[in-house]
Amino acid sequence: MKNADGKTPHDLFATEHKKLARDGEKWMKETASSCMVVATLITTMMFAAAFTVPGGNDQETGMPLYLHTKSFLFFAISDALALVSSATSILIFLSMLTSRYAEEDFLSSLPNKLLTGLLTLFISIATMMMAFSSTLFMTLGYGYTWTTVTITAVACVPVTMYAFLQFHLVADIVSHSYTTSLFLHPKNCLLG
């Protein structure tokens, strides 16, 4: 249906909310840029950590000294997960920066990318701190268990803070992108 000016509801909505779309695009780009910087730093650190293994290498064989310990295996797995998840996060945020920012992108594509990017960034932060803790455990040894446990507990602070600080953003995105679309979708309407 069209109004007296010959505009459909969609046309009227698009013209009335142009400023809102520009503001949303600006916010998305700033958020993606900021998160991409953090993900890039994590990728750089985890890449370097993979080649400068804790404890060094054996001078004769070139193999890592702690190669056959559980701590080294834990370090290698957490370092690899941090590297992969932060690189994935970079690519997701890069795709947000290069998005066309059309109206329909704000309905599902951009919120999905933002949620996935924040989740992979969270995983990279958590696994980076796990790699840090396992490195401390290997270098300090078993004689300083209380120090290692204390530092590992403190290493949980950044992970917890990230989750706490981003919770409201994630909750808003989920509630506006998924719960309302479930109830407003024509297939789910009782009268439609």
Tab-separated table of C-alpha atoms in Angstrom:
chain	number	residue	atom	x	y	z
A	1	MET	CA	0.000	0.000	0.000
A	2	LYS	CA	1.056	3.575	-0.617
A	3	ASN	CA	0.367	6.771	1.312
A	4	ALA	CA	-0.845	10.107	-0.096
A	5	ASP	CA	2.701	10.926	-1.274
A	6	GLY	CA	2.936	7.635	-3.173
A	7	LYS	CA	5.440	6.073	-0.745
A	8	THR	CA	5.316	2.518	0.531
A	9	PRO	CA	5.916	1.897	4.245
A	10	HIS	CA	9.436	0.682	3.400
A	11	ASP	CA	10.224	3.823	1.380
A	12	LEU	CA	8.894	6.053	4.165
A	13	PHE	CA	10.917	4.153	6.782
A	14	ALA	CA	14.107	4.445	4.694
A	15	THR	CA	13.780	8.207	4.221
A	16	GLU	CA	12.791	8.867	7.839
A	17	HIS	CA	15.696	6.840	9.241
A	18	LYS	CA	18.641	7.810	7.020
A	19	LYS	CA	20.474	9.471	9.915
A	20	LEU	CA	19.955	6.400	12.071
A	21	ALA	CA	21.455	4.204	9.331
A	22	ARG	CA	24.483	6.511	9.019
A	23	ASP	CA	24.971	6.500	12.788
A	24	GLY	CA	24.681	2.695	12.860
A	25	GLU	CA	27.234	2.369	10.080
A	26	LYS	CA	29.650	4.684	11.885
A	27	TRP	CA	29.263	2.779	15.175
A	28	MET	CA	29.710	-0.606	13.474
A	29	LYS	CA	32.862	0.538	11.680
A	30	GLU	CA	34.376	2.011	14.850
A	31	THR	CA	33.562	-1.131	16.831
A	32	ALA	CA	34.959	-3.417	14.137
A	33	SER	CA	38.133	-1.321	13.857
A	34	SER	CA	38.741	-1.349	17.608
A	35	CYS	CA	38.162	-5.072	17.937
A	36	MET	CA	40.310	-5.757	14.888
A	37	VAL	CA	43.258	-3.950	16.507
A	38	VAL	CA	42.986	-6.139	19.609
A	39	ALA	CA	42.668	-9.309	17.525
A	40	THR	CA	45.702	-8.302	15.462
A	41	LEU	CA	47.789	-7.790	18.604
A	42	ILE	CA	46.784	-11.205	19.908
A	43	THR	CA	47.592	-12.820	16.552
A	44	THR	CA	51.029	-11.199	16.547
A	45	MET	CA	51.823	-12.310	20.095
A	46	MET	CA	50.611	-15.865	19.590
A	47	PHE	CA	52.527	-16.203	16.326
A	48	ALA	CA	55.719	-15.058	18.049
A	49	ALA	CA	55.078	-17.332	21.042
A	50	ALA	CA	54.816	-20.344	18.747
A	51	PHE	CA	58.414	-19.838	17.598
A	52	THR	CA	59.922	-18.786	20.928
A	53	VAL	CA	58.772	-21.751	22.971
A	54	PRO	CA	59.062	-21.630	26.755
A	55	GLY	CA	62.299	-23.078	28.081
A	56	GLY	CA	64.089	-22.869	24.760
A	57	ASN	CA	65.334	-25.633	22.507
A	58	ASP	CA	67.860	-28.421	22.918
A	59	GLN	CA	71.165	-27.300	21.369
A	60	GLU	CA	71.820	-30.687	19.734
A	61	THR	CA	68.406	-31.675	18.386
A	62	GLY	CA	66.677	-28.294	18.135
A	63	MET	CA	63.579	-29.747	19.813
A	64	PRO	CA	61.865	-27.842	22.640
A	65	LEU	CA	63.154	-28.811	26.067
A	66	TYR	CA	59.668	-29.260	27.533
A	67	LEU	CA	58.323	-31.111	24.491
A	68	HIS	CA	57.210	-34.216	26.391
A	69	THR	CA	55.480	-32.479	29.296
A	70	LYS	CA	51.740	-31.993	29.652
A	71	SER	CA	52.312	-28.287	30.226
A	72	PHE	CA	53.956	-27.917	26.814
A	73	LEU	CA	51.108	-29.762	25.096
A	74	PHE	CA	48.642	-27.475	26.883
A	75	PHE	CA	50.703	-24.460	25.795
A	76	ALA	CA	50.858	-25.604	22.166
A	77	ILE	CA	47.113	-26.268	21.948
A	78	SER	CA	46.108	-23.014	23.649
A	79	ASP	CA	48.588	-21.014	21.551
A	80	ALA	CA	47.218	-22.553	18.341
A	81	LEU	CA	43.605	-21.918	19.396
A	82	ALA	CA	44.412	-18.313	20.270
A	83	LEU	CA	46.148	-17.775	16.932
A	84	VAL	CA	43.349	-19.348	14.884
A	85	SER	CA	40.502	-17.651	16.749
A	86	SER	CA	42.151	-14.216	16.650
A	87	ALA	CA	42.883	-14.583	12.923
A	88	THR	CA	39.246	-15.587	12.392
A	89	SER	CA	38.172	-12.560	14.401
A	90	ILE	CA	40.317	-10.294	12.200
A	91	LEU	CA	38.664	-11.660	9.067
A	92	ILE	CA	35.166	-11.251	10.494
A	93	PHE	CA	35.782	-7.654	11.535
A	94	LEU	CA	37.405	-6.949	8.172
A	95	SER	CA	34.277	-8.233	6.443
A	96	MET	CA	32.253	-5.841	8.602
A	97	LEU	CA	34.442	-2.918	7.541
A	98	THR	CA	33.981	-3.785	3.872
A	99	SER	CA	30.243	-4.427	4.139
A	100	ARG	CA	27.911	-2.380	1.963
A	101	TYR	CA	25.761	-1.356	4.962
A	102	ALA	CA	22.439	-1.723	3.181
A	103	GLU	CA	19.264	-1.695	5.268
A	104	GLU	CA	18.854	-5.457	5.087
A	105	ASP	CA	22.442	-5.934	6.314
A	106	PHE	CA	21.463	-4.370	9.641
A	107	LEU	CA	18.763	-7.012	10.151
A	108	SER	CA	20.857	-10.167	10.152
A	109	SER	CA	24.236	-10.022	8.408
A	110	LEU	CA	25.929	-7.348	10.508
A	111	PRO	CA	24.567	-8.502	13.903
A	112	ASN	CA	25.602	-12.086	13.099
A	113	LYS	CA	29.089	-10.950	12.110
A	114	LEU	CA	29.418	-8.796	15.217
A	115	LEU	CA	28.349	-11.640	17.509
A	116	THR	CA	30.693	-14.098	15.815
A	117	GLY	CA	33.558	-11.599	15.902
A	118	LEU	CA	33.049	-10.884	19.602
A	119	LEU	CA	32.834	-14.612	20.378
A	120	THR	CA	36.031	-15.467	18.485
A	121	LEU	CA	37.775	-12.519	20.129
A	122	PHE	CA	36.663	-13.821	23.529
A	123	ILE	CA	37.989	-17.282	22.687
A	124	SER	CA	41.317	-15.805	21.582
A	125	ILE	CA	41.663	-13.796	24.811
A	126	ALA	CA	40.794	-16.828	26.943
A	127	THR	CA	43.187	-19.171	25.138
A	128	MET	CA	45.931	-16.524	25.141
A	129	MET	CA	45.689	-16.357	28.925
A	130	MET	CA	45.739	-20.172	29.066
A	131	ALA	CA	48.961	-20.184	27.024
A	132	PHE	CA	50.397	-17.544	29.363
A	133	SER	CA	49.518	-19.617	32.431
A	134	SER	CA	50.994	-22.813	31.013
A	135	THR	CA	54.198	-20.952	30.119
A	136	LEU	CA	54.515	-19.738	33.692
A	137	PHE	CA	53.915	-23.220	34.979
A	138	MET	CA	56.704	-24.600	32.765
A	139	THR	CA	59.247	-21.873	33.508
A	140	LEU	CA	58.642	-21.565	37.246
A	141	GLY	CA	58.533	-25.315	37.693
A	142	TYR	CA	56.822	-27.399	40.265
A	143	GLY	CA	58.630	-25.818	43.220
A	144	TYR	CA	56.618	-22.591	42.982
A	145	THR	CA	53.126	-24.009	42.749
A	146	TRP	CA	51.557	-21.323	44.928
A	147	THR	CA	52.994	-18.597	42.686
A	148	THR	CA	51.780	-20.335	39.542
A	149	VAL	CA	48.285	-20.855	40.934
A	150	THR	CA	48.085	-17.216	42.039
A	151	ILE	CA	49.250	-15.864	38.691
A	152	THR	CA	46.905	-18.207	36.836
A	153	ALA	CA	43.997	-16.971	38.945
A	154	VAL	CA	44.966	-13.377	38.187
A	155	ALA	CA	45.179	-14.282	34.474
A	156	CYS	CA	41.446	-15.046	34.606
A	157	VAL	CA	40.714	-11.387	35.370
A	158	PRO	CA	41.010	-10.075	31.764
A	159	VAL	CA	38.841	-12.908	30.441
A	160	THR	CA	36.187	-12.278	33.065
A	161	MET	CA	36.307	-8.523	32.521
A	162	TYR	CA	35.897	-8.901	28.749
A	163	ALA	CA	32.878	-11.173	29.261
A	164	PHE	CA	31.385	-8.827	31.857
A	165	LEU	CA	31.960	-5.650	29.824
A	166	GLN	CA	30.641	-7.090	26.558
A	167	PHE	CA	27.659	-8.911	28.092
A	168	HIS	CA	25.197	-6.038	27.670
A	169	LEU	CA	26.164	-5.511	24.033
A	170	VAL	CA	25.799	-9.210	23.241
A	171	ALA	CA	22.498	-9.406	25.135
A	172	ASP	CA	21.139	-6.392	23.230
A	173	ILE	CA	22.178	-7.821	19.866
A	174	VAL	CA	20.643	-11.205	20.651
A	175	SER	CA	17.413	-9.742	21.999
A	176	HIS	CA	16.950	-7.343	19.078
A	177	SER	CA	18.137	-9.661	16.321
A	178	TYR	CA	16.763	-13.037	17.282
A	179	THR	CA	13.937	-12.850	19.803
A	180	THR	CA	11.954	-10.119	18.052
A	181	SER	CA	12.451	-11.682	14.639
A	182	LEU	CA	11.057	-14.957	15.978
A	183	PHE	CA	7.831	-13.297	17.045
A	184	LEU	CA	7.462	-10.852	14.160
A	185	HIS	CA	8.244	-13.211	11.309
A	186	PRO	CA	5.135	-13.808	9.149
A	187	LYS	CA	5.458	-17.606	9.493
A	188	ASN	CA	5.253	-17.293	13.276
A	189	CYS	CA	2.286	-14.910	13.428
A	190	LEU	CA	-1.008	-16.473	14.454
A	191	LEU	CA	-3.020	-14.123	12.222
A	192	GLY	CA	-0.592	-14.112	9.249
